[in-house]
């Protein structure tokens, strides 16, 4: 009953902010994806880093696992308490603490969502650009090294966090990084915690890099007869230095789903959706140059616009694509895959994946962040067809093999969690052992989100 | 005689590529800066990662320190073998192994210098942008997380390395990262080794991110009556999203030195030097918009040009500024400082530093990468005035205090080495202990570049 003892001790500190209600536990045992429901023993809602340190110290004393929780939008089972324990929900640590417009940075708590943050920033003329689609928490986005549609221009969480406050497994509260734009002062602890998925420490504060809201935005859409032409267009655009803010690929099946869901009438072909940020002059020029490349590489129906309503329709459609795909097969759940390859291999990777899915009994529309070489097949399975989960897992495993064979990675942006743990050794070789050695050095008891990212025994 | 035993064992493996000649040892015991000459016991010139692993394994068996060496351009004593041992010089591992123009990346060995790499890349239309001034080795630049004049646009080594091959303290050879543009697959080992200064592993291969050579370049120069106007101009430029490729500040004393050294006639005032990369249209537009801001913030003499000869004169002057400053005081050596603060504090940091130096008996021109909030005072000391080194150290210590007080870092780009070791605890607090814990986990014997970055006892 060591977990019980930890919870009893913490109850006197947190009062009602430590809950064991069935509904709260169930909520924190859910997954957005296909992982089994596994509730924690309790949920804590700390309000300060000091409380988080107290929670971790108490749990460490009793060997109770500690699982950080943001908005619960993970697709890889990151927040699933597979060994029970205490989920630490950052919902009450969701404030913007400081905004420094002249330095274009902000200090925030981990529980704030990206949409709430950008609401808060609106009047400053600045914004936080990382956009994984879901309205994730900033702490969770850092912990999983999230990226998304704007990464081709603004980078991922890796590129937009200047510093962190972190509670370690022994309760120490440390700060990493500074508000300076760069530093050569020792090991890069900030980047060690970004992407560590709560296994090395709990993020309690983040200093973020902000960007100026663009003066003008243009968006464009066009169709291609195959993925090859679309990828060639994107490679040429990048090589010419035309600065795309977003460059998204959707395949024919995805177009079919979004046409039905968003009441659109795009031709049934692969499409590119593009956005440019800049001055009135530059976004017009960028769109014009892209149009020339689209023509050169056999694209058709190229249209661009600087009108907010056209743009919003386009990106609302893109953001809803996941739901459109879900709606296209009644009663289906999704196994979302996430591979990333060098862009020269992207067309081949997508084509092989498409053919493999076409040979299987389940549908799997493909869409992705083509400027990063990252794409997702949304494998649609039904619980009343129990063999479909195995089929999806086998397709996913072959996608992973494909990514590694082509010099890529098993997860471009969704993280390891439980879903990619079995592939870590294949991707990293002995480097995965080194990750385990770092884990053992910083969390020798293995109480922080155990069972994720590394294996410790 | 444990070092002797290691060298005897290695001699049979490396033959003439293990040397104990006095001249070679002296060369590898030198420092570009003010640190005492401290030769290693021997110098090895490996040709493969496997040889490096053999060297490290043998040295580990006998407790012999191993110090990696690139081009020897460090300003903070990184390569000084303060406990003796074997210097591993990467001069023979200096090849470009692969270039992937369509993916805009290249795989290189650590000993290649940035100028040699860019020569090699010239015909591809691509270049590697990180430019610390000195013709450093790429391996050394990664090991010290180097940056420089182009960081405001292209980022530092942190942003331009996709992956590494590293030899660990126990001889394991690991790979970190992939050729994919991004990944969420576990701990960011690549960024752990970047900036670790050879204390966690020896870098034996790097996968670099390349950029397209700009179609057009414009450069501009202008004077300000004080640093405040110059910094305000830069902040406004960044906030408006005008994409500067370089934005450099030189103070009046530096202008005086470069006028004499490069036979120029800039007015004796603080100056900004700016460069834009883009299309013919965009670089003209960028320069025009900057000109408006310069006027708004009280700058004068704004001139811009897209002519290569004007631009080369400007940047040759800037690259030679260090030598111009050295030449301005006969027989002087330099203590080069390197602080970095949030840009809103930059004017204040420079002004306080300038006043402090003015109150001292030694000259110290100031120049810096104003877009990053990073600047250097070149403190000019003479060996025949022995108290001057102490004066310079005291000035440097006060600069460090200033950086930390203003939310910055003790080293923006030169690294810790020996010169900043005493300030690590002040900057990182308990985070510095965490760095020590990581060092002990990966190099328990402390044989890799001992005495740098962390203290292990």
Short mmCIF file of C-alpha atoms in Angstrom, two decimals, chain A residues 105-430:
data_model
loop_
_atom_site.label_atom_id
_atom_site.label_comp_id
_atom_site.label_asym_id
_atom_site.label_seq_id
_atom_site.Cartn_x
_atom_site.Cartn_y
_atom_site.Cartn_z
CA UNK A 105 9.10 36.27 -25.33
CA UNK A 106 6.64 35.20 -22.64
CA UNK A 107 6.77 33.19 -19.44
CA UNK A 108 3.81 30.84 -19.01
CA UNK A 109 2.62 28.01 -16.82
CA UNK A 110 2.40 24.54 -18.41
CA UNK A 111 -1.37 24.12 -18.23
CA UNK A 112 -2.27 26.95 -20.60
CA UNK A 113 -3.49 25.79 -23.98
CA UNK A 114 -2.06 27.18 -27.19
CA UNK A 115 -5.37 28.79 -28.14
CA UNK A 116 -5.76 30.46 -24.73
CA UNK A 117 -2.18 31.71 -24.96
CA UNK A 118 -2.75 33.23 -28.37
CA UNK A 119 -5.99 34.85 -27.17
CA UNK A 120 -4.00 36.37 -24.34
CA UNK A 121 -1.28 37.61 -26.71
CA UNK A 122 -3.60 39.04 -29.37
CA UNK A 123 -3.33 42.70 -28.31
CA UNK A 124 0.48 42.57 -28.22
CA UNK A 125 0.84 41.97 -31.96
CA UNK A 126 2.71 38.76 -31.15
CA UNK A 127 1.78 35.10 -31.33
CA UNK A 128 3.06 31.66 -30.43
CA UNK A 129 3.27 29.79 -33.72
CA UNK A 130 3.50 26.07 -32.93
CA UNK A 131 0.21 24.52 -34.03
CA UNK A 132 -0.25 20.76 -33.66
CA UNK A 133 -3.93 21.01 -34.60
CA UNK A 134 -5.36 19.92 -31.24
CA UNK A 135 -5.76 22.60 -28.58
CA UNK A 136 -2.98 21.03 -26.53
CA UNK A 137 -1.39 22.47 -23.39
CA UNK A 138 1.92 24.24 -23.84
CA UNK A 139 3.53 22.03 -21.18
CA UNK A 140 2.38 18.89 -22.97
CA UNK A 141 3.56 20.27 -26.30
CA UNK A 142 7.04 20.86 -24.83
CA UNK A 143 7.10 17.47 -23.13
CA UNK A 144 6.34 15.72 -26.43
CA UNK A 145 8.35 18.04 -28.71
CA UNK A 146 5.20 18.88 -30.67
CA UNK A 147 5.20 20.56 -34.04
CA UNK A 148 2.53 20.82 -36.76
CA UNK A 149 1.43 22.89 -39.71
CA UNK A 150 3.66 25.95 -39.14
CA UNK A 151 6.91 24.12 -38.37
CA UNK A 152 8.28 24.58 -41.88
CA UNK A 153 8.48 28.32 -41.15
CA UNK A 154 8.60 28.79 -37.37
CA UNK A 155 10.08 25.51 -36.12
CA UNK A 156 8.74 23.08 -33.54
CA UNK A 157 8.67 23.24 -29.73
CA UNK A 158 12.40 22.48 -29.94
CA UNK A 159 12.93 25.85 -31.58
CA UNK A 160 10.49 27.98 -29.59
CA UNK A 161 11.28 27.31 -25.94
CA UNK A 162 14.04 29.46 -24.43
CA UNK A 163 13.97 27.99 -20.96
CA UNK A 164 12.11 25.86 -18.45
CA UNK A 165 11.46 25.44 -14.79
CA UNK A 166 11.43 21.73 -13.98
CA UNK A 167 10.74 19.67 -10.86
CA UNK A 168 13.09 16.69 -10.74
CA UNK A 169 12.43 13.20 -9.36
CA UNK A 170 14.00 14.13 -6.02
CA UNK A 171 11.96 17.31 -5.69
CA UNK A 172 14.68 19.77 -6.70
CA UNK A 173 13.31 22.71 -8.69
CA UNK A 174 15.73 23.79 -11.41
CA UNK A 175 15.75 26.40 -14.12
CA UNK A 176 17.19 25.76 -17.56
CA UNK A 177 18.06 28.36 -20.20
CA UNK A 178 17.66 32.11 -19.91
CA UNK A 179 15.74 34.87 -21.67
CA UNK A 180 18.78 35.54 -23.87
CA UNK A 181 18.33 34.39 -27.47
CA UNK A 182 21.26 32.01 -27.35
CA UNK A 183 23.82 30.63 -24.93
CA UNK A 184 26.90 28.41 -24.96
CA UNK A 185 26.88 27.89 -21.19
CA UNK A 186 27.08 24.14 -20.74
CA UNK A 187 24.83 21.18 -21.41
CA UNK A 188 21.54 21.99 -23.12
CA UNK A 189 19.19 20.88 -20.34
CA UNK A 190 16.26 22.72 -21.96
CA UNK A 191 16.42 20.42 -24.96
CA UNK A 192 16.95 17.38 -22.78
CA UNK A 193 13.57 17.97 -21.10
CA UNK A 194 11.77 18.94 -24.32
CA UNK A 195 10.59 15.62 -25.71
CA UNK A 196 11.32 13.67 -22.51
CA UNK A 197 7.57 13.08 -22.02
CA UNK A 198 7.56 13.63 -18.26
CA UNK A 199 10.09 10.86 -17.62
CA UNK A 200 12.94 13.11 -16.45
CA UNK A 201 11.04 15.90 -14.69
CA UNK A 202 7.77 17.80 -14.52
CA UNK A 203 7.73 21.11 -16.41
CA UNK A 204 6.27 23.83 -14.17
CA UNK A 205 7.10 26.96 -16.21
CA UNK A 206 8.18 27.76 -19.76
CA UNK A 207 9.84 30.78 -21.37
CA UNK A 208 8.58 30.89 -24.94
CA UNK A 209 9.82 32.61 -28.03
CA UNK A 210 7.09 34.66 -29.70
CA UNK A 211 6.79 35.93 -33.26
CA UNK A 212 5.23 39.03 -34.79
CA UNK A 213 1.72 38.57 -36.14
CA UNK A 214 2.18 38.82 -39.89
CA UNK A 215 1.15 42.06 -41.53
CA UNK A 216 -0.35 40.12 -44.43
CA UNK A 217 -1.23 36.50 -45.14
CA UNK A 218 -1.91 34.81 -48.45
CA UNK A 219 -3.13 31.26 -48.91
CA UNK A 220 -3.16 29.05 -51.96
CA UNK A 221 -4.55 25.69 -52.98
CA UNK A 222 -3.84 23.48 -55.97
CA UNK A 223 -4.27 19.89 -57.19
CA UNK A 224 -1.77 17.42 -58.61
CA UNK A 225 -2.30 14.20 -60.49
CA UNK A 226 0.09 12.41 -58.11
CA UNK A 227 2.05 12.98 -54.93
CA UNK A 228 5.34 13.15 -56.86
CA UNK A 229 4.49 16.43 -58.55
CA UNK A 230 3.34 17.91 -55.26
CA UNK A 231 6.56 16.95 -53.46
CA UNK A 232 8.75 18.18 -56.33
CA UNK A 233 6.97 21.53 -56.16
CA UNK A 234 7.60 21.77 -52.43
CA UNK A 235 11.29 20.84 -52.76
CA UNK A 236 11.79 23.50 -55.43
CA UNK A 237 9.97 26.06 -53.30
CA UNK A 238 12.21 25.35 -50.30
CA UNK A 239 15.37 25.36 -52.41
CA UNK A 240 14.45 28.75 -53.85
CA UNK A 241 14.00 30.06 -50.34
CA UNK A 242 10.34 31.01 -50.81
CA UNK A 243 9.28 31.20 -47.16
CA UNK A 244 6.14 29.12 -46.73
CA UNK A 245 4.40 29.48 -43.37
CA UNK A 246 2.40 26.29 -43.92
CA UNK A 247 2.57 23.68 -46.67
CA UNK A 248 0.15 20.79 -46.22
CA UNK A 249 -0.55 17.72 -48.32
CA UNK A 250 -3.89 15.89 -48.39
CA UNK A 251 -4.44 12.78 -50.50
CA UNK A 252 -7.47 11.94 -52.63
CA UNK A 253 -9.18 9.96 -49.86
CA UNK A 254 -8.77 12.88 -47.47
CA UNK A 255 -10.18 15.26 -50.10
CA UNK A 256 -13.18 12.96 -50.41
CA UNK A 257 -13.72 13.02 -46.64
CA UNK A 258 -13.36 16.80 -46.26
CA UNK A 259 -15.61 17.50 -49.25
CA UNK A 260 -18.37 15.56 -47.48
CA UNK A 261 -17.67 16.95 -44.00
CA UNK A 262 -16.96 20.61 -44.85
CA UNK A 263 -19.31 20.85 -47.82
CA UNK A 264 -16.54 21.64 -50.26
CA UNK A 265 -16.05 20.54 -53.85
CA UNK A 266 -12.33 20.08 -54.34
CA UNK A 267 -11.45 17.85 -57.30
CA UNK A 268 -10.70 14.25 -56.27
CA UNK A 269 -6.93 14.51 -56.53
CA UNK A 270 -4.02 15.04 -54.12
CA UNK A 271 -3.83 18.70 -53.01
CA UNK A 272 -1.34 21.12 -51.58
CA UNK A 273 -2.53 23.85 -49.19
CA UNK A 274 -0.06 26.68 -48.69
CA UNK A 275 0.12 29.84 -46.59
CA UNK A 276 2.55 32.75 -46.74
CA UNK A 277 3.19 35.33 -43.99
CA UNK A 278 4.82 38.68 -44.64
CA UNK A 279 4.15 42.13 -46.02
CA UNK A 280 1.43 42.85 -48.62
CA UNK A 281 4.12 42.96 -51.24
CA UNK A 282 6.01 39.84 -50.17
CA UNK A 283 3.02 37.51 -49.78
CA UNK A 284 1.79 38.45 -53.25
CA UNK A 285 5.25 37.87 -54.67
CA UNK A 286 5.63 34.56 -52.82
CA UNK A 287 2.27 33.33 -54.12
CA UNK A 288 3.15 34.40 -57.65
CA UNK A 289 6.46 32.51 -57.57
CA UNK A 290 4.78 29.43 -56.14
CA UNK A 291 2.21 29.58 -58.93
CA UNK A 292 5.01 29.42 -61.49
CA UNK A 293 6.48 26.35 -59.82
CA UNK A 294 3.09 24.65 -59.58
CA UNK A 295 2.66 25.09 -63.31
CA UNK A 296 6.18 23.84 -63.99
CA UNK A 297 5.55 20.66 -61.97
CA UNK A 298 2.16 19.86 -63.48
CA UNK A 299 -0.15 21.21 -60.80
CA UNK A 300 -3.58 22.55 -61.73
CA UNK A 301 -6.29 24.84 -60.45
CA UNK A 302 -3.81 27.06 -58.59
CA UNK A 303 -5.73 29.78 -56.74
CA UNK A 304 -4.49 32.20 -54.14
CA UNK A 305 -6.13 34.77 -51.96
CA UNK A 306 -5.31 37.25 -49.23
CA UNK A 307 -8.93 37.34 -48.06
CA UNK A 308 -9.40 36.14 -44.49
CA UNK A 309 -12.62 34.32 -45.30
CA UNK A 310 -11.07 32.22 -48.09
CA UNK A 311 -8.11 31.43 -45.87
CA UNK A 312 -10.23 30.52 -42.88
CA UNK A 313 -12.34 28.16 -44.97
CA UNK A 314 -9.19 26.44 -46.17
CA UNK A 315 -7.58 25.99 -42.76
CA UNK A 316 -10.81 25.14 -41.00
CA UNK A 317 -11.15 22.37 -43.54
CA UNK A 318 -7.55 21.27 -42.84
CA UNK A 319 -7.94 21.42 -39.07
CA UNK A 320 -11.17 19.44 -39.33
CA UNK A 321 -9.66 16.86 -41.68
CA UNK A 322 -9.08 14.43 -38.79
CA UNK A 323 -12.75 14.64 -37.78
CA UNK A 324 -13.84 14.49 -41.42
CA UNK A 325 -11.87 11.28 -41.82
CA UNK A 326 -13.30 9.84 -38.59
CA UNK A 327 -16.80 10.69 -39.81
CA UNK A 328 -16.17 8.92 -43.12
CA UNK A 329 -16.39 5.48 -41.49
CA UNK A 330 -19.23 5.01 -39.08
CA UNK A 331 -18.27 3.85 -35.60
CA UNK A 332 -14.57 3.90 -36.35
CA UNK A 333 -11.64 4.77 -34.11
CA UNK A 334 -8.30 5.93 -35.47
CA UNK A 335 -4.81 4.53 -35.24
CA UNK A 336 -2.84 7.62 -36.26
CA UNK A 337 0.59 6.97 -37.71
CA UNK A 338 3.35 9.56 -37.81
CA UNK A 339 6.44 9.00 -39.86
CA UNK A 340 8.97 11.53 -41.06
CA UNK A 341 11.59 11.02 -43.77
CA UNK A 342 14.05 13.14 -45.72
CA UNK A 343 11.86 15.10 -48.13
CA UNK A 344 13.49 13.50 -51.20
CA UNK A 345 12.02 10.17 -50.05
CA UNK A 346 8.57 11.54 -49.17
CA UNK A 347 6.77 10.74 -52.43
CA UNK A 348 8.09 7.19 -52.36
CA UNK A 349 7.17 6.78 -48.67
CA UNK A 350 3.63 8.04 -49.26
CA UNK A 351 3.15 5.90 -52.39
CA UNK A 352 4.35 2.71 -50.70
CA UNK A 353 2.14 3.43 -47.70
CA UNK A 354 -0.87 4.17 -49.89
CA UNK A 355 -0.41 0.93 -51.82
CA UNK A 356 0.03 -1.05 -48.60
CA UNK A 357 -3.17 0.40 -47.12
CA UNK A 358 -5.03 -0.19 -50.41
CA UNK A 359 -4.12 -3.89 -50.13
CA UNK A 360 -5.57 -4.04 -46.62
CA UNK A 361 -9.24 -4.22 -45.61
CA UNK A 362 -9.22 -0.91 -43.68
CA UNK A 363 -9.31 2.65 -44.99
CA UNK A 364 -6.42 5.01 -44.23
CA UNK A 365 -6.48 8.50 -45.70
CA UNK A 366 -3.07 10.24 -45.71
CA UNK A 367 -2.24 13.85 -44.93
CA UNK A 368 0.87 15.59 -43.77
CA UNK A 369 3.27 18.41 -43.28
CA UNK A 370 5.05 18.01 -46.56
CA UNK A 371 7.64 20.74 -45.94
CA UNK A 372 8.98 18.67 -43.04
CA UNK A 373 8.72 15.26 -44.76
CA UNK A 374 6.15 14.25 -42.12
CA UNK A 375 2.85 12.50 -42.82
CA UNK A 376 0.07 10.61 -41.10
CA UNK A 377 -2.08 7.74 -42.33
CA UNK A 378 -5.30 7.77 -40.34
CA UNK A 379 -6.01 4.04 -40.07
CA UNK A 380 -9.75 3.62 -39.42
CA UNK A 381 -10.67 0.60 -37.35
CA UNK A 382 -13.91 -0.60 -35.79
CA UNK A 383 -14.14 -2.30 -32.42
CA UNK A 384 -16.71 -4.76 -33.77
CA UNK A 385 -14.09 -5.98 -36.23
CA UNK A 386 -11.49 -7.10 -33.69
CA UNK A 387 -8.89 -8.20 -36.24
CA UNK A 388 -8.71 -4.62 -37.58
CA UNK A 389 -6.57 -3.36 -34.71
CA UNK A 390 -3.99 -6.02 -35.55
CA UNK A 391 -4.19 -5.06 -39.23
CA UNK A 392 -3.62 -1.40 -38.33
CA UNK A 393 -0.70 -2.28 -36.07
CA UNK A 394 0.90 -4.31 -38.85
CA UNK A 395 0.46 -1.43 -41.32
CA UNK A 396 1.94 0.93 -38.74
CA UNK A 397 4.91 -1.40 -38.16
CA UNK A 398 5.60 -1.50 -41.89
CA UNK A 399 5.45 2.31 -42.01
CA UNK A 400 8.04 2.42 -39.22
CA UNK A 401 10.33 0.04 -41.13
CA UNK A 402 9.88 2.23 -44.19
CA UNK A 403 10.82 5.38 -42.27
CA UNK A 404 13.99 3.83 -40.90
CA UNK A 405 14.97 2.33 -44.26
CA UNK A 406 14.67 5.81 -45.81
CA UNK A 407 16.78 7.55 -43.16
CA UNK A 408 13.84 8.93 -41.22
CA UNK A 409 12.27 8.67 -37.79
CA UNK A 410 9.47 6.53 -36.34
CA UNK A 411 7.69 9.60 -34.98
CA UNK A 412 7.86 13.05 -36.50
CA UNK A 413 5.75 14.83 -33.93
CA UNK A 414 3.44 12.58 -31.88
CA UNK A 415 6.14 11.21 -29.60
CA UNK A 416 6.99 7.79 -28.20
CA UNK A 417 4.60 7.28 -25.30
CA UNK A 418 3.58 3.63 -25.39
CA UNK A 419 2.85 3.47 -29.10
CA UNK A 420 6.42 3.77 -30.38
CA UNK A 421 8.36 2.23 -27.49
CA UNK A 422 8.93 -1.03 -29.35
CA UNK A 423 10.66 0.81 -32.19
CA UNK A 424 13.10 2.89 -30.18
CA UNK A 425 15.94 0.40 -30.32
CA UNK A 426 15.54 0.03 -34.08
CA UNK A 427 15.81 3.79 -34.54
CA UNK A 428 18.50 4.63 -31.99
CA UNK A 429 20.53 1.45 -31.53
CA UNK A 430 22.87 1.91 -28.56
#
